[in-house]
Short mmCIF file of C-alpha atoms and ligand atoms in Angstrom, two decimals:
data_model
loop_
_atom_site.label_atom_id
_atom_site.label_comp_id
_atom_site.label_asym_id
_atom_site.label_seq_id
_atom_site.Cartn_x
_atom_site.Cartn_y
_atom_site.Cartn_z
CA MET J 1 -151.65 223.64 37.48
CA GLU J 2 -154.92 222.96 35.39
CA ILE J 3 -154.63 223.16 31.69
CA GLN J 4 -156.76 225.33 29.47
CA THR J 5 -157.57 225.77 26.22
CA ILE J 6 -156.73 228.17 24.36
CA ARG J 7 -158.49 229.45 20.30
CA LEU J 8 -155.43 231.63 18.25
CA PRO J 9 -156.11 233.69 15.65
CA ILE J 10 -154.28 232.85 12.69
CA VAL J 11 -154.12 235.50 9.53
CA MET J 12 -153.62 232.82 6.48
CA ALA J 13 -151.94 233.56 3.73
CA SER J 14 -155.08 234.38 1.79
CA GLY J 15 -156.35 237.01 3.73
CA THR J 16 -158.62 234.46 5.82
CA CYS J 17 -158.46 234.35 9.59
CA VAL J 18 -158.62 230.62 11.19
CA PHE J 19 -159.09 229.38 14.96
CA LEU J 20 -156.27 226.43 15.80
CA ARG J 21 -156.48 225.25 19.12
CA SER J 22 -153.56 225.40 21.27
CA ARG J 23 -153.23 224.24 25.05
CA ARG J 24 -151.95 226.68 28.20
CA SER J 25 -151.63 226.62 31.68
CA ARG J 26 -155.37 228.07 33.09
CA GLY J 27 -154.33 230.97 35.44
CA MET J 28 -150.63 231.68 34.15
CA VAL J 29 -150.05 235.03 35.49
CA TYR J 30 -148.27 237.30 33.01
CA LEU J 31 -145.94 239.93 34.38
CA ASP J 32 -143.84 240.82 32.21
CA ASN J 33 -145.54 244.11 30.32
CA ASN J 34 -142.70 245.81 30.18
CA ALA J 35 -141.47 243.62 27.87
CA THR J 36 -144.94 242.70 25.99
CA THR J 37 -148.11 243.54 26.85
CA ARG J 38 -151.63 240.86 25.66
CA ILE J 39 -153.52 242.10 22.21
CA HIS J 40 -156.68 243.93 24.09
CA PRO J 41 -159.46 242.27 22.20
CA ASP J 42 -161.41 244.77 20.79
CA VAL J 43 -157.73 246.31 19.32
CA LEU J 44 -157.50 242.48 17.61
CA ASP J 45 -161.75 242.78 16.15
CA ALA J 46 -160.62 246.59 15.14
CA MET J 47 -157.60 245.23 13.41
CA MET J 48 -159.56 241.89 11.35
CA PRO J 49 -160.69 243.62 8.48
CA TYR J 50 -157.39 245.09 7.56
CA LEU J 51 -156.17 241.92 7.26
CA THR J 52 -158.97 239.72 5.16
CA ASP J 53 -161.60 241.74 3.32
CA ALA J 54 -159.34 245.97 3.03
CA TYR J 55 -157.00 244.89 2.33
CA ALA J 56 -156.31 247.58 -0.78
CA ASN J 57 -152.78 249.63 -0.25
CA PRO J 58 -153.90 253.20 0.24
CA SER J 59 -151.77 254.89 -2.09
CA SER J 60 -154.20 253.23 -4.52
CA GLY J 61 -156.30 255.52 -6.18
CA TYR J 62 -160.33 253.22 -6.52
CA GLY J 63 -162.37 253.31 -3.43
CA LEU J 64 -161.12 250.34 -2.03
CA SER J 65 -157.99 252.26 -0.90
CA ARG J 66 -159.43 255.51 -0.26
CA GLN J 67 -162.17 253.28 2.55
CA VAL J 68 -158.35 251.99 3.86
CA LYS J 69 -156.41 255.85 3.53
CA LYS J 70 -159.24 257.05 6.09
CA ALA J 71 -159.01 254.49 8.31
CA VAL J 72 -155.51 255.15 8.25
CA ASP J 73 -156.21 258.35 9.44
CA HIS J 74 -157.52 258.05 11.83
CA ALA J 75 -155.64 256.00 14.52
CA ARG J 76 -153.23 259.02 13.15
CA GLU J 77 -156.55 261.21 15.12
CA GLN J 78 -156.72 258.11 17.41
CA VAL J 79 -153.27 258.45 18.51
CA ALA J 80 -152.49 262.37 18.92
CA GLY J 81 -155.15 262.19 20.37
CA LEU J 82 -153.55 259.97 23.22
CA LEU J 83 -150.52 262.75 23.11
CA GLY J 84 -152.34 265.95 22.79
CA ALA J 85 -150.49 266.38 19.13
CA HIS J 86 -151.47 268.00 15.65
CA PRO J 87 -152.20 263.95 13.17
CA GLU J 88 -149.77 265.81 10.80
CA GLU J 89 -146.99 265.33 13.81
CA ILE J 90 -147.61 261.57 13.66
CA ILE J 91 -145.18 259.71 11.42
CA PHE J 92 -145.77 255.11 11.67
CA THR J 93 -143.00 253.03 12.51
CA SER J 94 -142.39 249.75 12.84
CA GLY J 95 -141.66 250.34 16.83
CA GLY J 96 -140.06 252.33 19.24
CA THR J 97 -136.47 250.96 17.67
CA GLU J 98 -137.89 253.03 14.73
CA ALA J 99 -138.99 255.90 16.38
CA ASP J 100 -136.27 256.34 18.82
CA ASN J 101 -133.30 256.19 15.75
CA THR J 102 -135.55 258.39 13.04
CA ALA J 103 -135.15 261.38 15.84
CA ILE J 104 -131.94 261.05 15.96
CA ALA J 105 -131.02 260.80 12.93
CA SER J 106 -133.38 263.56 11.46
CA CYS J 107 -131.03 266.32 14.51
CA THR J 108 -127.79 265.22 13.37
CA ALA J 109 -128.36 266.01 9.43
CA CYS J 110 -129.63 268.99 10.36
CA LEU J 111 -127.67 270.41 12.03
CA PRO J 112 -124.26 268.53 10.51
CA ASP J 113 -121.77 270.86 12.60
CA ARG J 114 -123.06 270.40 15.89
CA LYS J 115 -120.78 266.64 16.90
CA HIS J 116 -122.66 266.62 20.27
CA LEU J 117 -124.70 264.60 22.16
CA VAL J 118 -126.92 264.28 25.32
CA GLY J 119 -128.71 261.82 27.16
CA SER J 120 -129.04 259.87 30.21
CA THR J 121 -126.86 257.23 31.52
CA VAL J 122 -130.06 254.70 31.77
CA GLU J 123 -131.29 255.34 27.97
CA HIS J 124 -132.67 252.30 26.05
CA PRO J 125 -130.42 250.50 23.20
CA ALA J 126 -132.68 251.70 20.78
CA VAL J 127 -130.85 255.56 22.02
CA ARG J 128 -127.43 254.19 23.51
CA GLN J 129 -126.74 251.83 20.76
CA PHE J 130 -127.35 255.09 17.97
CA TYR J 131 -125.39 257.24 20.14
CA GLU J 132 -122.73 254.65 19.55
CA MET J 133 -122.83 254.34 16.49
CA LEU J 134 -122.46 257.67 15.83
CA GLU J 135 -120.37 258.24 17.77
CA ARG J 136 -117.64 255.57 16.62
CA GLU J 137 -118.95 256.20 12.67
CA ASN J 138 -119.39 260.13 12.63
CA GLY J 139 -117.10 261.36 15.44
CA TYR J 140 -119.94 262.52 18.31
CA ARG J 141 -118.92 262.52 21.55
CA THR J 142 -121.68 262.26 23.99
CA THR J 143 -122.59 263.21 27.70
CA TYR J 144 -124.62 260.63 29.36
CA VAL J 145 -126.25 262.60 32.11
CA PRO J 146 -126.18 260.19 36.01
CA VAL J 147 -128.29 259.19 38.00
CA ASP J 148 -129.10 259.15 41.80
CA ALA J 149 -129.65 255.75 43.87
CA ASP J 150 -133.75 256.91 43.29
CA GLY J 151 -132.45 255.95 39.07
CA MET J 152 -133.23 260.21 38.87
CA LEU J 153 -131.16 262.52 36.89
CA ASP J 154 -128.86 264.82 38.27
CA GLU J 155 -130.73 267.84 37.11
CA ASP J 156 -127.27 270.05 37.64
CA ALA J 157 -125.42 267.85 35.73
CA LEU J 158 -128.18 267.76 32.45
CA ASP J 159 -127.43 271.69 32.68
CA ALA J 160 -124.21 271.69 33.12
CA ALA J 161 -123.79 268.77 30.19
CA VAL J 162 -125.54 271.04 27.44
CA VAL J 163 -122.80 272.37 25.20
CA PRO J 164 -124.73 275.53 23.26
CA GLY J 165 -123.61 275.98 19.22
CA GLU J 166 -122.16 272.38 20.12
CA THR J 167 -125.16 270.46 21.35
CA ALA J 168 -127.33 268.71 18.29
CA LEU J 169 -129.78 267.14 20.25
CA VAL J 170 -130.43 265.71 24.46
CA SER J 171 -131.99 262.25 24.54
CA LEU J 172 -133.65 261.51 27.89
CA MET J 173 -136.99 258.50 28.35
CA TRP J 174 -139.88 259.36 29.91
CA ALA J 175 -139.83 256.42 32.39
CA ASN J 176 -137.60 253.83 32.52
CA ASN J 177 -137.81 250.20 31.10
CA GLU J 178 -136.33 248.41 34.07
CA THR J 179 -137.33 250.78 37.24
CA GLY J 180 -140.65 252.59 35.86
CA VAL J 181 -138.80 256.00 37.29
CA LEU J 182 -140.74 258.47 35.57
CA PHE J 183 -137.58 261.62 34.62
CA PRO J 184 -139.63 264.96 34.94
CA ILE J 185 -139.27 265.40 30.85
CA PRO J 186 -141.53 269.31 31.11
CA GLU J 187 -139.35 270.48 33.97
CA LEU J 188 -136.92 269.74 32.40
CA VAL J 189 -137.39 270.58 28.87
CA ALA J 190 -138.06 273.55 30.66
CA ARG J 191 -133.96 273.64 31.80
CA LEU J 192 -132.76 273.26 28.41
CA GLU J 193 -135.03 276.79 26.59
CA GLY J 194 -133.13 278.95 24.97
CA LYS J 195 -129.94 277.01 24.66
CA GLY J 196 -130.83 276.04 21.15
CA VAL J 197 -130.40 272.22 21.05
CA PHE J 198 -133.22 269.67 19.84
CA VAL J 199 -134.43 267.44 22.35
CA HIS J 200 -135.45 264.12 21.77
CA THR J 201 -137.69 261.65 24.83
CA ASP J 202 -138.01 257.80 23.72
CA ALA J 203 -141.43 257.17 25.40
CA VAL J 204 -142.35 254.43 24.75
CA GLN J 205 -142.70 252.48 28.38
CA ALA J 206 -144.09 256.10 29.04
CA VAL J 207 -147.22 256.50 26.61
CA GLY J 208 -150.77 254.32 27.87
CA LYS J 209 -149.67 254.47 31.03
CA THR J 210 -149.47 258.00 32.54
CA PRO J 211 -150.75 260.83 31.35
CA ILE J 212 -148.39 262.47 28.11
CA ASN J 213 -149.44 265.96 26.28
CA VAL J 214 -146.67 266.52 23.88
CA ARG J 215 -147.82 270.36 24.08
CA GLU J 216 -146.97 271.11 27.87
CA ALA J 217 -144.17 269.30 27.72
CA GLY J 218 -142.66 270.90 24.81
CA VAL J 219 -140.19 268.02 23.38
CA HIS J 220 -139.78 267.94 19.84
CA PHE J 221 -139.55 264.57 19.10
CA LEU J 222 -141.74 261.62 20.51
CA ALA J 223 -141.38 257.58 20.62
CA LEU J 224 -143.28 255.88 20.79
CA SER J 225 -144.02 251.27 20.96
CA GLY J 226 -147.48 249.34 20.18
CA HIS J 227 -146.70 246.08 21.44
CA LYS J 228 -147.05 248.25 25.18
CA PHE J 229 -149.67 249.27 25.17
CA HIS J 230 -152.75 246.21 24.70
CA GLY J 231 -152.08 247.27 20.51
CA PRO J 232 -149.69 244.58 17.56
CA LYS J 233 -145.80 244.75 17.48
CA GLY J 234 -144.00 245.94 15.02
CA VAL J 235 -144.80 249.50 14.83
CA GLY J 236 -144.80 252.28 16.46
CA ALA J 237 -144.49 256.10 16.11
CA LEU J 238 -142.90 259.39 16.09
CA TYR J 239 -144.23 262.65 17.32
CA ALA J 240 -142.89 265.20 15.94
CA SER J 241 -143.94 268.19 16.25
CA SER J 242 -144.29 270.52 13.29
CA LYS J 243 -142.48 273.59 14.36
CA VAL J 244 -138.91 271.44 12.88
CA ARG J 245 -138.11 269.66 10.30
CA LEU J 246 -137.55 266.14 10.49
CA LYS J 247 -135.46 263.79 8.00
CA PRO J 248 -136.83 260.97 6.74
CA ARG J 249 -134.33 257.74 7.62
CA VAL J 250 -136.35 255.63 5.69
CA ILE J 251 -136.58 256.04 1.41
CA GLY J 252 -138.54 255.14 -0.87
CA GLY J 253 -142.11 255.26 -1.29
CA ALA J 254 -144.12 259.04 -0.76
CA GLN J 255 -146.04 257.48 2.56
CA GLU J 256 -146.88 259.69 5.66
CA GLN J 257 -146.51 262.74 3.40
CA LYS J 258 -142.80 261.47 2.29
CA ARG J 259 -141.49 261.26 5.62
CA ARG J 260 -141.04 257.30 6.61
CA GLY J 261 -140.89 254.93 2.83
CA GLY J 262 -143.29 252.04 3.12
CA THR J 263 -146.39 251.34 2.09
CA GLU J 264 -148.32 251.08 5.37
CA ASN J 265 -148.40 248.43 8.03
CA VAL J 266 -152.33 248.69 7.24
CA ALA J 267 -154.12 245.82 10.57
CA SER J 268 -151.23 247.51 12.40
CA ILE J 269 -151.46 251.03 12.64
CA ILE J 270 -155.46 250.63 12.47
CA GLY J 271 -154.06 249.06 15.64
CA LEU J 272 -152.74 251.37 17.55
CA GLY J 273 -155.01 253.80 17.20
CA LYS J 274 -157.62 251.70 18.61
CA ALA J 275 -154.61 250.72 21.61
CA ALA J 276 -154.55 254.78 21.87
CA GLU J 277 -157.55 255.80 22.38
CA LEU J 278 -159.06 252.88 24.33
CA MET J 279 -155.46 254.07 26.20
CA GLN J 280 -156.88 257.48 26.67
CA SER J 281 -159.96 256.68 27.61
CA LYS J 282 -158.69 255.26 31.07
CA LEU J 283 -156.09 258.35 31.46
CA VAL J 284 -158.69 259.68 31.69
CA ASN J 285 -161.00 258.10 34.22
CA HIS J 286 -157.30 257.38 35.66
CA ASP J 287 -157.21 253.63 35.35
CA HIS J 288 -153.29 254.09 36.06
CA LEU J 289 -153.75 255.16 39.46
CA LYS J 290 -156.39 252.31 40.03
CA LEU J 291 -153.21 250.25 39.09
CA GLY J 292 -150.72 251.81 41.40
CA ASP J 293 -152.90 251.33 44.10
CA MET J 294 -153.04 247.39 42.71
CA ARG J 295 -149.01 247.62 42.40
CA ASP J 296 -148.53 249.17 45.65
CA ALA J 297 -150.35 246.88 47.89
CA PHE J 298 -148.76 244.10 46.42
CA GLU J 299 -144.92 245.49 46.99
CA LYS J 300 -146.36 246.23 50.26
CA SER J 301 -147.82 241.93 50.98
CA LEU J 302 -144.40 240.52 49.55
CA ARG J 303 -142.67 242.92 51.79
CA GLU J 304 -144.49 242.51 55.19
CA ARG J 305 -144.31 238.13 54.25
CA LEU J 306 -140.25 238.22 53.26
CA GLY J 307 -137.65 239.98 55.25
CA GLY J 308 -135.24 241.46 53.04
CA VAL J 309 -137.09 243.24 49.69
CA MET J 310 -136.19 246.62 48.37
CA ILE J 311 -137.44 248.62 45.77
CA ASN J 312 -135.45 249.67 42.84
CA GLY J 313 -136.63 253.42 41.23
CA HIS J 314 -137.76 255.82 43.26
CA PRO J 315 -141.05 255.17 44.88
CA LYS J 316 -143.49 257.61 44.32
CA HIS J 317 -141.47 258.53 40.48
CA ARG J 318 -142.01 256.01 38.54
CA LEU J 319 -144.80 254.37 36.04
CA THR J 320 -148.03 252.43 38.18
CA ASN J 321 -147.73 249.46 36.45
CA THR J 322 -143.17 248.95 37.52
CA ALA J 323 -142.59 247.26 40.32
CA ASN J 324 -138.52 246.13 40.56
CA LEU J 325 -137.81 245.12 43.26
CA ALA J 326 -134.62 243.18 44.82
CA PHE J 327 -135.12 240.29 46.73
CA GLN J 328 -132.00 239.98 49.64
CA GLY J 329 -129.95 237.10 49.38
CA ILE J 330 -131.90 235.19 46.32
CA ASP J 331 -130.43 234.84 42.70
CA ALA J 332 -133.62 236.17 40.69
CA ALA J 333 -132.60 234.00 37.96
CA ALA J 334 -132.92 231.06 39.87
CA LEU J 335 -136.37 232.72 40.90
CA LEU J 336 -137.75 233.28 37.37
CA ILE J 337 -137.19 229.14 37.31
CA LEU J 338 -139.04 228.71 40.34
CA LEU J 339 -141.64 230.92 39.05
CA ASP J 340 -141.70 229.54 35.24
CA GLU J 341 -142.59 226.60 36.21
CA ALA J 342 -145.90 228.17 38.49
CA GLY J 343 -146.47 229.87 35.51
CA ILE J 344 -145.68 233.90 36.86
CA CYS J 345 -143.60 235.75 34.19
CA ALA J 346 -141.87 238.09 35.56
CA SER J 347 -137.90 238.98 34.35
CA ALA J 348 -134.90 239.80 36.48
CA GLY J 349 -132.23 242.19 36.98
CA SER J 350 -129.00 240.45 35.47
CA ALA J 351 -129.50 238.58 32.27
CA CYS J 352 -126.34 235.43 32.01
CA HIS J 353 -124.86 235.64 28.59
CA THR J 354 -123.08 232.00 27.43
CA GLY J 355 -122.15 231.19 30.86
CA ALA J 356 -121.06 235.14 32.29
CA VAL J 357 -124.36 236.74 33.42
CA HIS J 358 -124.09 240.50 32.49
CA MET J 359 -125.78 242.95 35.25
CA SER J 360 -127.96 245.16 34.76
CA PRO J 361 -127.55 248.78 33.06
CA VAL J 362 -129.41 250.25 34.65
CA LEU J 363 -128.67 249.29 38.37
CA GLU J 364 -125.65 249.46 38.19
CA ALA J 365 -125.82 252.65 36.81
CA MET J 366 -128.30 253.77 40.15
CA GLY J 367 -124.73 252.12 41.53
CA PHE J 368 -126.68 248.98 42.58
CA ASP J 369 -123.63 246.30 43.85
CA ARG J 370 -124.16 243.26 41.77
CA GLU J 371 -126.45 241.25 44.29
CA ARG J 372 -128.70 243.25 44.54
CA ALA J 373 -128.73 243.23 41.34
CA ASN J 374 -128.33 239.71 41.15
CA GLY J 375 -131.34 239.05 43.39
CA THR J 376 -134.27 241.47 41.52
CA LEU J 377 -137.17 241.48 39.49
CA ARG J 378 -138.64 243.14 37.04
CA LEU J 379 -143.13 242.76 37.88
CA SER J 380 -144.91 245.09 35.13
CA LEU J 381 -148.57 244.86 34.91
CA SER J 382 -151.75 245.79 33.09
CA GLY J 383 -154.74 247.19 33.67
CA LEU J 384 -155.52 243.46 32.52
CA THR J 385 -153.58 241.61 35.19
CA THR J 386 -156.35 240.71 38.22
CA HIS J 387 -156.82 240.85 41.49
CA GLU J 388 -156.46 237.07 41.98
CA GLU J 389 -153.23 236.41 40.04
CA LEU J 390 -151.67 239.55 42.18
CA GLU J 391 -152.80 237.33 44.75
CA ARG J 392 -151.25 233.46 43.08
CA ALA J 393 -147.99 235.79 42.07
CA VAL J 394 -146.95 237.15 45.70
CA GLU J 395 -147.29 232.91 46.71
CA GLY J 396 -144.99 231.81 43.88
CA ILE J 397 -142.63 234.65 44.53
CA VAL J 398 -142.72 233.93 48.97
CA GLN J 399 -142.73 229.80 48.69
CA GLY J 400 -139.31 230.59 45.65
CA VAL J 401 -138.07 233.01 47.98
CA GLU J 402 -137.92 231.11 51.65
CA LYS J 403 -137.05 228.55 49.21
CA LEU J 404 -134.13 229.12 47.81
CA ARG J 405 -132.75 231.23 50.65
CA ALA J 406 -133.19 227.99 53.00
CA LEU J 407 -131.01 226.77 50.49
CA ARG J 408 -128.79 229.13 50.69
CA SER J 409 -128.49 229.24 54.31
CA GLY J 410 -129.15 225.01 54.96
CA PRO J 411 -125.94 222.60 55.68
CA GLN J 412 -122.55 223.40 53.65
CA VAL J 413 -122.17 221.30 51.51
CA THR J 414 -118.48 220.54 51.59
CA VAL J 415 -116.19 218.70 49.08
CA HIS J 416 -113.70 216.36 49.94
CA SER J 417 -110.90 215.03 47.23
CA SER J 418 -109.12 212.00 47.61
N1 PLP F 501 -137.20 252.12 24.30
C1 PLP F 501 -137.91 250.72 25.94
C2 PLP F 501 -137.76 252.74 26.67
C3 PLP F 501 -138.05 250.51 25.33
O1 PLP F 501 -138.97 249.22 26.61
C4 PLP F 501 -138.45 249.11 24.18
C5 PLP F 501 -138.69 248.57 24.17
O2 PLP F 501 -138.45 247.60 25.27
C6 PLP F 501 -137.69 250.44 22.98
C7 PLP F 501 -137.41 252.02 23.24
C8 PLP F 501 -138.22 249.14 21.17
O3 PLP F 501 -139.29 249.35 21.42
P1 PLP F 501 -139.43 248.34 20.24
O4 PLP F 501 -139.38 246.65 20.92
O5 PLP F 501 -140.98 248.83 19.58
O6 PLP F 501 -138.69 248.81 19.19
#
C-alpha cells in the first residue's frame, strides 16, 4: 500500500492555522460513515474565518460580534431549511447526545405527573441510557416496543404501549445507526395523534441522508448531529416545534433565546449550517438515491462472490448508505483486523470488551443469534465514497472472508496433553 503525505489543518491557540504534514496510506477506504464522516472541504472553508479573524462573542455589542451573530443566525436558517422548520425552532447543542437528552428532559419536566415513557428496543444509548437514568433515579417506567427480524417497529405494540394520561413521551429513532433501518416516523406520529403525548425522534443518522420535513412528520422534537453529515464533531441541534415549550437543560447565559446556555461554538455552528445547506442541495439532486445504487451494487458483488452473505435489516426501508451484512462462518472482529491491514475501515456487530464479546443490542432485538451477530460487519458509505473504493473494499472483504473460512474449515489441530 502506498503512503501518501497529507496536510492536516491545525488551529493554534493564537487563532492562526498551520498545516502539519502527516502520512496515511493512499487510498484508505473509509466505510464507517455512520460512526463519523469526513469534514467537507467547503465546510472547513466556511468555518476558517470564525476560527481566526472573526472570533468575537456573538453576544457582545460591537460590529464584529454583530457580524458573528449574523453568521450564527444564517447557520440556523440553513439547518432549518434542511428540516423544513422555522429558524426559531432550531437550538444549537454540543451534538446528538445533548439534543436527545434535552428533548427527553424537557418532556418529562413539562409533564411531571406522568411517569411512563415509550421507546423502541433499538434506540441509541443517547436515548436509552437517559430513560434508564430516569427509571433508576426518578421512578419512571418504560415500555420498549419490539422490532421484527427486519428491524421494523411492531406498530400494534406501539399503539398498545401508550397509556393516555400516564405516558409523557414517545421517542423513536428515524434511522438506526447499525442497520440503517428507517422507521416510518410520519405514519407512526399519525398513529399517536390524539393520545396527548410528546413525540421525539432521534434523527442523528437520518438527517442529511434522507429527506426529512418536520412539519409533515408532525414530531415535537428532533435531534441531529453535524459530524454524521460532513460537518464538524461536537455540534448538533435540537428542533423544538414552536407548538411546544422547551425547558432548557444547560442553564447559564441567555444564549439560544434562553433555551441553551453557554457561549456558542461559533465555528462549528457555521460548519453545521454549511453542511446542512450542502446536504439539502444533494438531497434535492437525489444524490442519496444514487448512493443507494452504489450500495446495492456493492452488496450484490459481495453476495455473488461469496456465499452465505445476509443483509441485516429491511432490504428497502433503510438508509441508502448503510450495508449491515452477516458473513456466515466468520468472526467479524478477525475480519476487521484483516481489513484494517488492507486500509479498509468498517465496524462490527459485536464488540469485545475486556475479553468478553458483547453482542449488538440492535441485532439481539431483531432476534439474531450470537453467531450471526459475530459474523456481522457494518459498512457505511457517504457521498464522498467512490466506485473505485468500493471495488477495493469488495476485494479486501472477499479475500478476508475466504481466508477466515479456510482457516475455520482447515485441518483441526489436536493438542495432546502428556
Ligand atoms: N443517536 C444516534 C442514532 C447516533 O448514531 C449517535 C451517534 O453515533 C448519537 C445519537 C449521538 O450523537 P453525537 O455523537 O453527536 O453525540
